[in-house]
Short mmCIF file of N, CA and C in Angstrom, two decimals:
data_model
loop_
_atom_site.label_atom_id
_atom_site.label_comp_id
_atom_site.label_asym_id
_atom_site.label_seq_id
_atom_site.Cartn_x
_atom_site.Cartn_y
_atom_site.Cartn_z
N UNK X 1 106.57 178.38 113.28
CA UNK X 1 105.28 178.23 112.60
C UNK X 1 105.56 177.66 111.19
N UNK X 2 104.77 176.68 110.78
CA UNK X 2 104.92 176.06 109.48
C UNK X 2 103.93 176.66 108.53
N UNK X 3 104.40 177.06 107.34
CA UNK X 3 103.42 177.65 106.39
C UNK X 3 102.91 176.53 105.43
N UNK X 4 101.96 176.84 104.66
CA UNK X 4 101.30 175.86 103.75
C UNK X 4 102.31 175.31 102.77
N UNK X 5 103.28 176.13 102.24
CA UNK X 5 104.21 175.60 101.26
C UNK X 5 105.15 174.53 101.87
N UNK X 6 105.45 174.72 103.19
CA UNK X 6 106.25 173.65 103.82
C UNK X 6 105.48 172.35 103.86
N UNK X 7 104.20 172.39 104.19
CA UNK X 7 103.39 171.20 104.23
C UNK X 7 103.23 170.60 102.84
N UNK X 8 103.11 171.44 101.85
CA UNK X 8 102.96 171.02 100.46
C UNK X 8 104.18 170.22 100.01
N UNK X 9 105.38 170.71 100.38
CA UNK X 9 106.62 170.08 99.97
C UNK X 9 106.70 168.64 100.55
N UNK X 10 105.96 168.36 101.60
CA UNK X 10 106.02 167.02 102.22
C UNK X 10 104.91 166.12 101.67
N UNK X 11 104.09 166.59 100.77
CA UNK X 11 102.99 165.77 100.25
C UNK X 11 103.56 164.80 99.21
N UNK X 12 102.97 163.57 99.15
CA UNK X 12 103.47 162.72 98.08
C UNK X 12 102.90 163.19 96.71
N UNK X 13 103.52 162.74 95.62
CA UNK X 13 103.15 163.27 94.29
C UNK X 13 101.66 163.08 93.96
N UNK X 14 101.03 161.97 94.39
CA UNK X 14 99.62 161.82 94.10
C UNK X 14 98.81 162.88 94.90
N UNK X 15 99.11 163.10 96.15
CA UNK X 15 98.44 164.11 96.91
C UNK X 15 98.54 165.51 96.30
N UNK X 16 99.75 165.84 95.77
CA UNK X 16 99.91 167.11 95.08
C UNK X 16 98.97 167.24 93.92
N UNK X 17 98.91 166.18 93.04
CA UNK X 17 98.07 166.25 91.85
C UNK X 17 96.61 166.35 92.23
N UNK X 18 96.20 165.55 93.22
CA UNK X 18 94.77 165.61 93.68
C UNK X 18 94.45 166.99 94.24
N UNK X 19 95.36 167.56 95.04
CA UNK X 19 95.12 168.90 95.58
C UNK X 19 95.01 169.96 94.49
N UNK X 20 95.86 169.78 93.47
CA UNK X 20 95.84 170.67 92.34
C UNK X 20 94.46 170.67 91.63
N UNK X 21 93.92 169.49 91.34
CA UNK X 21 92.63 169.44 90.69
C UNK X 21 91.51 169.86 91.60
N UNK X 22 91.55 169.61 92.88
CA UNK X 22 90.56 170.09 93.81
C UNK X 22 90.55 171.60 93.85
N UNK X 23 91.73 172.24 93.92
CA UNK X 23 91.79 173.72 93.88
C UNK X 23 91.33 174.26 92.60
N UNK X 24 91.64 173.62 91.50
CA UNK X 24 91.18 174.05 90.15
C UNK X 24 89.68 174.04 90.08
N UNK X 25 89.08 173.02 90.50
CA UNK X 25 87.58 172.86 90.43
C UNK X 25 86.81 173.68 91.44
N UNK X 26 87.42 173.93 92.62
CA UNK X 26 86.70 174.68 93.61
C UNK X 26 87.02 176.17 93.68
N UNK X 27 88.22 176.56 93.29
CA UNK X 27 88.66 177.92 93.47
C UNK X 27 89.25 178.57 92.21
N UNK X 28 89.45 177.82 91.18
CA UNK X 28 89.94 178.40 89.89
C UNK X 28 91.47 178.20 89.66
N UNK X 29 91.89 178.66 88.51
CA UNK X 29 93.27 178.44 88.10
C UNK X 29 94.35 179.14 88.95
N UNK X 30 93.99 180.32 89.50
CA UNK X 30 95.00 181.03 90.33
C UNK X 30 95.28 180.27 91.60
N UNK X 31 94.23 179.70 92.18
CA UNK X 31 94.41 178.87 93.43
C UNK X 31 95.12 177.59 93.10
N UNK X 32 94.80 176.96 91.97
CA UNK X 32 95.53 175.74 91.56
C UNK X 32 96.98 175.98 91.23
N UNK X 33 97.27 177.17 90.79
CA UNK X 33 98.69 177.47 90.41
C UNK X 33 99.69 177.36 91.55
N UNK X 34 99.20 177.39 92.76
CA UNK X 34 100.16 177.26 93.90
C UNK X 34 100.79 175.88 93.88
N UNK X 35 100.18 174.92 93.18
CA UNK X 35 100.74 173.58 93.09
C UNK X 35 101.64 173.39 91.86
N UNK X 36 101.82 174.48 91.12
CA UNK X 36 102.69 174.47 89.98
C UNK X 36 104.02 175.17 90.22
N UNK X 37 105.12 174.58 89.78
CA UNK X 37 106.44 175.19 89.95
C UNK X 37 106.45 176.47 89.09
N UNK X 38 107.28 177.40 89.44
CA UNK X 38 107.43 178.63 88.64
C UNK X 38 107.89 178.35 87.22
N UNK X 39 108.65 177.23 87.05
CA UNK X 39 109.17 176.86 85.70
C UNK X 39 108.21 175.87 85.01
N UNK X 40 107.03 175.68 85.55
CA UNK X 40 106.08 174.72 84.99
C UNK X 40 105.88 174.89 83.51
N UNK X 41 105.72 173.78 82.83
CA UNK X 41 105.39 173.71 81.43
C UNK X 41 104.45 172.59 81.17
N UNK X 42 103.42 172.81 80.36
CA UNK X 42 102.45 171.82 79.97
C UNK X 42 102.36 171.74 78.45
N UNK X 43 102.16 170.52 77.96
CA UNK X 43 102.01 170.37 76.51
C UNK X 43 100.99 169.26 76.22
N UNK X 44 99.99 169.58 75.46
CA UNK X 44 99.03 168.58 74.96
C UNK X 44 98.82 168.84 73.47
N UNK X 45 99.52 168.11 72.59
CA UNK X 45 99.38 168.35 71.15
C UNK X 45 97.88 168.33 70.74
N UNK X 46 97.53 169.14 69.76
CA UNK X 46 98.42 170.03 68.94
C UNK X 46 98.72 171.37 69.49
N UNK X 47 98.29 171.66 70.75
CA UNK X 47 98.55 172.93 71.40
C UNK X 47 100.03 173.04 71.69
N UNK X 48 100.68 174.17 71.38
CA UNK X 48 102.12 174.34 71.72
C UNK X 48 102.32 174.34 73.24
N UNK X 49 103.55 174.13 73.71
CA UNK X 49 103.80 174.15 75.13
C UNK X 49 103.38 175.48 75.77
N UNK X 50 102.88 175.44 77.00
CA UNK X 50 102.46 176.56 77.76
C UNK X 50 103.21 176.72 79.05
N UNK X 51 103.60 177.90 79.40
CA UNK X 51 104.21 178.19 80.73
C UNK X 51 103.11 178.19 81.77
N UNK X 52 103.52 178.38 83.02
CA UNK X 52 102.53 178.47 84.10
C UNK X 52 101.59 179.67 83.86
N UNK X 53 102.11 180.86 83.54
CA UNK X 53 101.22 182.02 83.26
C UNK X 53 100.38 181.81 82.06
N UNK X 54 100.89 181.18 81.02
CA UNK X 54 100.05 180.89 79.85
C UNK X 54 98.94 179.90 80.17
N UNK X 55 99.24 178.89 81.02
CA UNK X 55 98.26 177.95 81.40
C UNK X 55 97.13 178.63 82.18
N UNK X 56 97.51 179.50 83.12
CA UNK X 56 96.45 180.26 83.85
C UNK X 56 95.59 181.04 82.88
N UNK X 57 96.19 181.68 81.92
CA UNK X 57 95.41 182.45 80.93
C UNK X 57 94.49 181.60 80.10
N UNK X 58 94.99 180.41 79.71
CA UNK X 58 94.14 179.52 78.91
C UNK X 58 93.00 178.96 79.72
N UNK X 59 93.22 178.67 81.00
CA UNK X 59 92.17 178.20 81.81
C UNK X 59 91.07 179.29 82.00
N UNK X 60 91.54 180.52 82.18
CA UNK X 60 90.57 181.61 82.33
C UNK X 60 89.71 181.73 81.07
N UNK X 61 90.34 181.58 79.89
CA UNK X 61 89.71 181.67 78.62
C UNK X 61 88.63 180.62 78.51
N UNK X 62 89.00 179.35 78.87
CA UNK X 62 87.99 178.29 78.80
C UNK X 62 86.87 178.40 79.85
N UNK X 63 87.25 178.92 81.02
CA UNK X 63 86.21 179.16 82.03
C UNK X 63 85.19 180.24 81.59
N UNK X 64 85.67 181.20 80.82
CA UNK X 64 84.75 182.23 80.35
C UNK X 64 83.73 181.63 79.40
N UNK X 65 84.18 180.71 78.59
CA UNK X 65 83.30 180.00 77.63
C UNK X 65 82.49 178.88 78.25
N UNK X 66 83.09 178.25 79.24
CA UNK X 66 82.50 177.08 79.92
C UNK X 66 82.49 177.33 81.44
N UNK X 67 81.65 178.21 81.94
CA UNK X 67 81.68 178.57 83.37
C UNK X 67 81.55 177.41 84.30
N UNK X 68 80.92 176.28 83.90
CA UNK X 68 80.74 175.12 84.74
C UNK X 68 81.80 174.02 84.49
N UNK X 69 82.88 174.42 83.80
CA UNK X 69 83.92 173.47 83.47
C UNK X 69 84.38 172.72 84.67
N UNK X 70 84.52 171.40 84.54
CA UNK X 70 84.93 170.52 85.64
C UNK X 70 85.96 169.52 85.12
N UNK X 71 87.03 169.37 85.87
CA UNK X 71 88.05 168.37 85.48
C UNK X 71 88.18 167.29 86.51
N UNK X 72 88.24 166.05 86.09
CA UNK X 72 88.36 164.90 86.93
C UNK X 72 89.64 164.19 86.51
N UNK X 73 90.54 163.91 87.50
CA UNK X 73 91.77 163.21 87.20
C UNK X 73 91.67 161.83 87.92
N UNK X 74 91.85 160.78 87.16
CA UNK X 74 91.84 159.41 87.63
C UNK X 74 93.22 158.90 87.56
N UNK X 75 93.87 158.66 88.71
CA UNK X 75 95.23 158.14 88.77
C UNK X 75 95.24 156.68 88.25
N UNK X 76 96.17 156.44 87.33
CA UNK X 76 96.32 155.08 86.80
C UNK X 76 97.57 154.44 87.33
N UNK X 77 98.64 155.23 87.47
CA UNK X 77 99.88 154.69 88.07
C UNK X 77 100.73 155.77 88.66
N UNK X 78 101.60 155.34 89.50
CA UNK X 78 102.57 156.28 90.15
C UNK X 78 103.91 155.55 90.12
N UNK X 79 104.88 156.28 89.57
CA UNK X 79 106.27 155.71 89.55
C UNK X 79 107.19 156.79 90.01
N UNK X 80 107.53 156.78 91.33
CA UNK X 80 108.40 157.83 91.88
C UNK X 80 107.63 159.15 91.83
N UNK X 81 108.22 160.11 91.04
CA UNK X 81 107.58 161.45 90.97
C UNK X 81 106.66 161.61 89.75
N UNK X 82 106.40 160.48 89.02
CA UNK X 82 105.52 160.52 87.86
C UNK X 82 104.15 160.03 88.25
N UNK X 83 103.11 160.87 87.96
CA UNK X 83 101.76 160.47 88.27
C UNK X 83 101.03 160.47 86.95
N UNK X 84 100.62 159.28 86.50
CA UNK X 84 99.96 159.10 85.25
C UNK X 84 98.46 158.81 85.46
N UNK X 85 97.68 159.36 84.55
CA UNK X 85 96.22 159.12 84.68
C UNK X 85 95.41 159.62 83.50
N UNK X 86 94.12 159.60 83.65
CA UNK X 86 93.22 160.09 82.65
C UNK X 86 92.52 161.40 83.21
N UNK X 87 92.60 162.47 82.43
CA UNK X 87 91.91 163.71 82.79
C UNK X 87 90.68 163.87 81.92
N UNK X 88 89.54 163.91 82.54
CA UNK X 88 88.27 164.10 81.91
C UNK X 88 87.80 165.55 82.17
N UNK X 89 87.52 166.24 81.07
CA UNK X 89 87.11 167.65 81.12
C UNK X 89 85.73 167.80 80.49
N UNK X 90 84.82 168.46 81.16
CA UNK X 90 83.46 168.61 80.62
C UNK X 90 82.85 169.92 81.11
N UNK X 91 82.02 170.51 80.24
CA UNK X 91 81.31 171.67 80.61
C UNK X 91 80.30 172.10 79.50
N UNK X 92 79.45 173.08 79.85
CA UNK X 92 78.50 173.58 78.92
C UNK X 92 78.94 174.91 78.34
N UNK X 93 78.97 175.09 77.05
CA UNK X 93 79.41 176.29 76.42
C UNK X 93 78.31 177.35 76.55
N UNK X 94 78.36 178.09 77.66
CA UNK X 94 77.38 179.04 77.99
C UNK X 94 77.90 180.47 78.08
N UNK X 95 79.06 180.69 77.57
CA UNK X 95 79.67 182.04 77.46
C UNK X 95 80.51 182.11 76.20
N UNK X 96 80.79 183.31 75.81
CA UNK X 96 81.63 183.48 74.62
C UNK X 96 83.04 182.88 74.86
N UNK X 97 83.53 182.12 73.87
CA UNK X 97 84.83 181.48 73.99
C UNK X 97 85.77 182.25 73.02
N UNK X 98 86.73 182.97 73.58
CA UNK X 98 87.65 183.81 72.79
C UNK X 98 88.86 182.98 72.36
N UNK X 99 88.84 182.52 71.11
CA UNK X 99 89.92 181.72 70.56
C UNK X 99 90.70 182.58 69.55
N UNK X 100 90.67 183.89 69.69
CA UNK X 100 91.39 184.81 68.83
C UNK X 100 92.89 184.50 68.72
N UNK X 101 93.43 184.12 69.89
CA UNK X 101 94.88 183.80 69.98
C UNK X 101 95.22 182.58 69.15
N UNK X 102 94.29 181.76 68.78
CA UNK X 102 94.50 180.57 67.95
C UNK X 102 94.07 180.88 66.50
N UNK X 103 93.68 182.12 66.17
CA UNK X 103 93.29 182.43 64.87
C UNK X 103 91.86 181.96 64.48
N UNK X 104 91.07 181.63 65.51
CA UNK X 104 89.76 181.13 65.27
C UNK X 104 88.69 182.23 65.47
N UNK X 105 88.95 183.17 66.37
CA UNK X 105 88.03 184.22 66.70
C UNK X 105 87.21 183.95 67.94
N UNK X 106 86.13 184.66 68.10
CA UNK X 106 85.28 184.46 69.24
C UNK X 106 84.11 183.52 68.87
N UNK X 107 83.97 182.48 69.63
CA UNK X 107 82.91 181.51 69.41
C UNK X 107 81.73 181.89 70.28
N UNK X 108 80.62 182.39 69.69
CA UNK X 108 79.50 182.77 70.53
C UNK X 108 78.84 181.51 71.22
N UNK X 109 78.19 181.82 72.32
CA UNK X 109 77.56 180.72 73.10
C UNK X 109 76.69 179.87 72.24
N UNK X 110 76.90 178.53 72.43
CA UNK X 110 76.08 177.55 71.73
C UNK X 110 75.11 176.80 72.65
N UNK X 111 75.42 176.86 73.95
CA UNK X 111 74.61 176.06 74.90
C UNK X 111 74.86 174.54 74.85
N UNK X 112 75.89 174.18 74.03
CA UNK X 112 76.14 172.74 73.89
C UNK X 112 77.16 172.28 74.96
N UNK X 113 77.00 171.04 75.35
CA UNK X 113 77.90 170.39 76.31
C UNK X 113 79.04 169.77 75.54
N UNK X 114 80.26 169.98 76.00
CA UNK X 114 81.42 169.44 75.36
C UNK X 114 82.32 168.71 76.40
N UNK X 115 83.10 167.72 75.91
CA UNK X 115 83.98 167.04 76.80
C UNK X 115 85.28 166.65 76.06
N UNK X 116 86.29 166.44 76.88
CA UNK X 116 87.51 165.96 76.36
C UNK X 116 88.13 164.93 77.29
N UNK X 117 88.93 163.99 76.76
CA UNK X 117 89.59 163.01 77.56
C UNK X 117 91.02 163.03 77.16
N UNK X 118 91.92 163.18 78.15
CA UNK X 118 93.37 163.25 77.84
C UNK X 118 94.15 162.32 78.76
N UNK X 119 95.07 161.57 78.23
CA UNK X 119 96.01 160.77 79.01
C UNK X 119 97.12 161.73 79.40
N UNK X 120 97.40 161.74 80.72
CA UNK X 120 98.30 162.78 81.21
C UNK X 120 99.39 162.12 82.13
N UNK X 121 100.60 162.73 82.03
CA UNK X 121 101.67 162.40 82.96
C UNK X 121 102.10 163.71 83.61
N UNK X 122 101.96 163.75 85.00
CA UNK X 122 102.41 164.91 85.76
C UNK X 122 103.78 164.52 86.38
N UNK X 123 104.75 165.41 86.39
CA UNK X 123 106.01 165.24 87.05
C UNK X 123 106.00 166.18 88.20
N UNK X 124 106.21 165.57 89.40
CA UNK X 124 106.13 166.35 90.69
C UNK X 124 107.48 166.33 91.37
N UNK X 125 107.85 167.51 91.85
CA UNK X 125 109.12 167.63 92.61
C UNK X 125 108.92 168.63 93.76
N UNK X 126 109.32 168.22 94.92
CA UNK X 126 109.25 169.15 96.05
C UNK X 126 107.88 169.79 96.31
N UNK X 127 106.81 169.03 96.10
CA UNK X 127 105.47 169.48 96.36
C UNK X 127 104.87 170.31 95.25
N UNK X 128 105.50 170.33 94.08
CA UNK X 128 105.03 171.16 93.00
C UNK X 128 104.96 170.30 91.68
N UNK X 129 103.98 170.54 90.85
CA UNK X 129 104.00 169.91 89.49
C UNK X 129 104.92 170.71 88.63
N UNK X 130 105.99 170.05 88.11
CA UNK X 130 106.93 170.78 87.28
C UNK X 130 106.65 170.66 85.81
N UNK X 131 105.91 169.59 85.39
CA UNK X 131 105.55 169.58 84.01
C UNK X 131 104.35 168.61 83.90
N UNK X 132 103.61 168.83 82.81
CA UNK X 132 102.45 167.97 82.44
C UNK X 132 102.53 167.74 80.96
N UNK X 133 102.48 166.44 80.61
CA UNK X 133 102.44 166.04 79.17
C UNK X 133 101.11 165.34 78.99
N UNK X 134 100.33 165.75 77.99
CA UNK X 134 99.12 165.12 77.69
C UNK X 134 98.98 164.63 76.29
N UNK X 135 98.10 163.67 76.07
CA UNK X 135 97.82 163.13 74.77
C UNK X 135 96.31 162.80 74.70
N UNK X 136 95.61 163.46 73.81
CA UNK X 136 94.17 163.20 73.72
C UNK X 136 93.90 161.69 73.51
N UNK X 137 92.84 161.22 74.14
CA UNK X 137 92.47 159.80 74.06
C UNK X 137 91.28 159.72 73.03
N UNK X 138 91.40 158.77 72.14
CA UNK X 138 90.39 158.52 71.12
C UNK X 138 89.95 159.83 70.44
N UNK X 139 90.92 160.63 70.07
CA UNK X 139 90.68 161.90 69.34
C UNK X 139 89.74 162.81 70.14
N UNK X 140 89.86 162.81 71.47
CA UNK X 140 89.01 163.69 72.31
C UNK X 140 89.72 164.93 72.81
N UNK X 141 90.54 165.51 71.97
CA UNK X 141 91.22 166.74 72.38
C UNK X 141 90.55 168.00 71.93
N UNK X 142 91.31 169.09 71.83
CA UNK X 142 90.71 170.40 71.52
C UNK X 142 89.94 170.45 70.18
N UNK X 143 90.48 169.77 69.18
CA UNK X 143 89.81 169.80 67.86
C UNK X 143 88.43 169.14 68.00
N UNK X 144 88.36 168.06 68.78
CA UNK X 144 87.06 167.36 68.99
C UNK X 144 86.10 168.26 69.81
N UNK X 145 86.63 168.98 70.78
CA UNK X 145 85.79 169.88 71.59
C UNK X 145 85.18 170.93 70.64
N UNK X 146 85.99 171.50 69.77
CA UNK X 146 85.48 172.51 68.86
C UNK X 146 84.48 171.92 67.95
N UNK X 147 84.68 170.66 67.48
CA UNK X 147 83.71 170.02 66.61
C UNK X 147 82.36 169.76 67.38
N UNK X 148 82.48 169.53 68.66
CA UNK X 148 81.26 169.36 69.48
C UNK X 148 80.44 170.64 69.51
N UNK X 149 81.12 171.80 69.33
CA UNK X 149 80.45 173.09 69.30
C UNK X 149 80.05 173.51 67.88
N UNK X 150 80.37 172.70 66.90
CA UNK X 150 80.05 172.96 65.48
C UNK X 150 81.13 173.67 64.73
N UNK X 151 82.36 173.68 65.25
CA UNK X 151 83.48 174.38 64.62
C UNK X 151 84.44 173.31 64.05
N UNK X 152 84.63 173.36 62.81
CA UNK X 152 85.54 172.46 62.15
C UNK X 152 86.78 173.18 61.78
N UNK X 153 87.97 172.69 62.23
CA UNK X 153 89.25 173.26 61.84
C UNK X 153 89.76 172.63 60.58
N UNK X 154 90.37 173.46 59.74
CA UNK X 154 90.86 172.92 58.45
C UNK X 154 92.21 172.23 58.62
#
């Protein structure tokens, strides 16, 4: 009998990345994490690198503040195990957003819609994403998302 992880190991890198985003949008970060290597690391400046567990925690934090958060990944190129594309993230701030870990505090619900656009490179090996490097596009990263909610960082 073949289990799901055996099938996942045979997926091409683009299929792995698409399955990851599908799981993230339909079932949440814990379900999507099955497509991440145990040693996974992600980095999108100015946020420091995050491990797999830290990424799950950050996703839960943002989902608490943006319950309808949706991410769309558009593949731009594939080179071996590198999948490059644009990640568009959007949602309505309809829950408290706890940014205490960033020294900002809890951002009460604003009801405002916010979005971010990030150029991303995923590295895939053996059916798992092993790393993600992102760069905000046109200043559309975390600082801009907070500005859309009326929060200016110094």
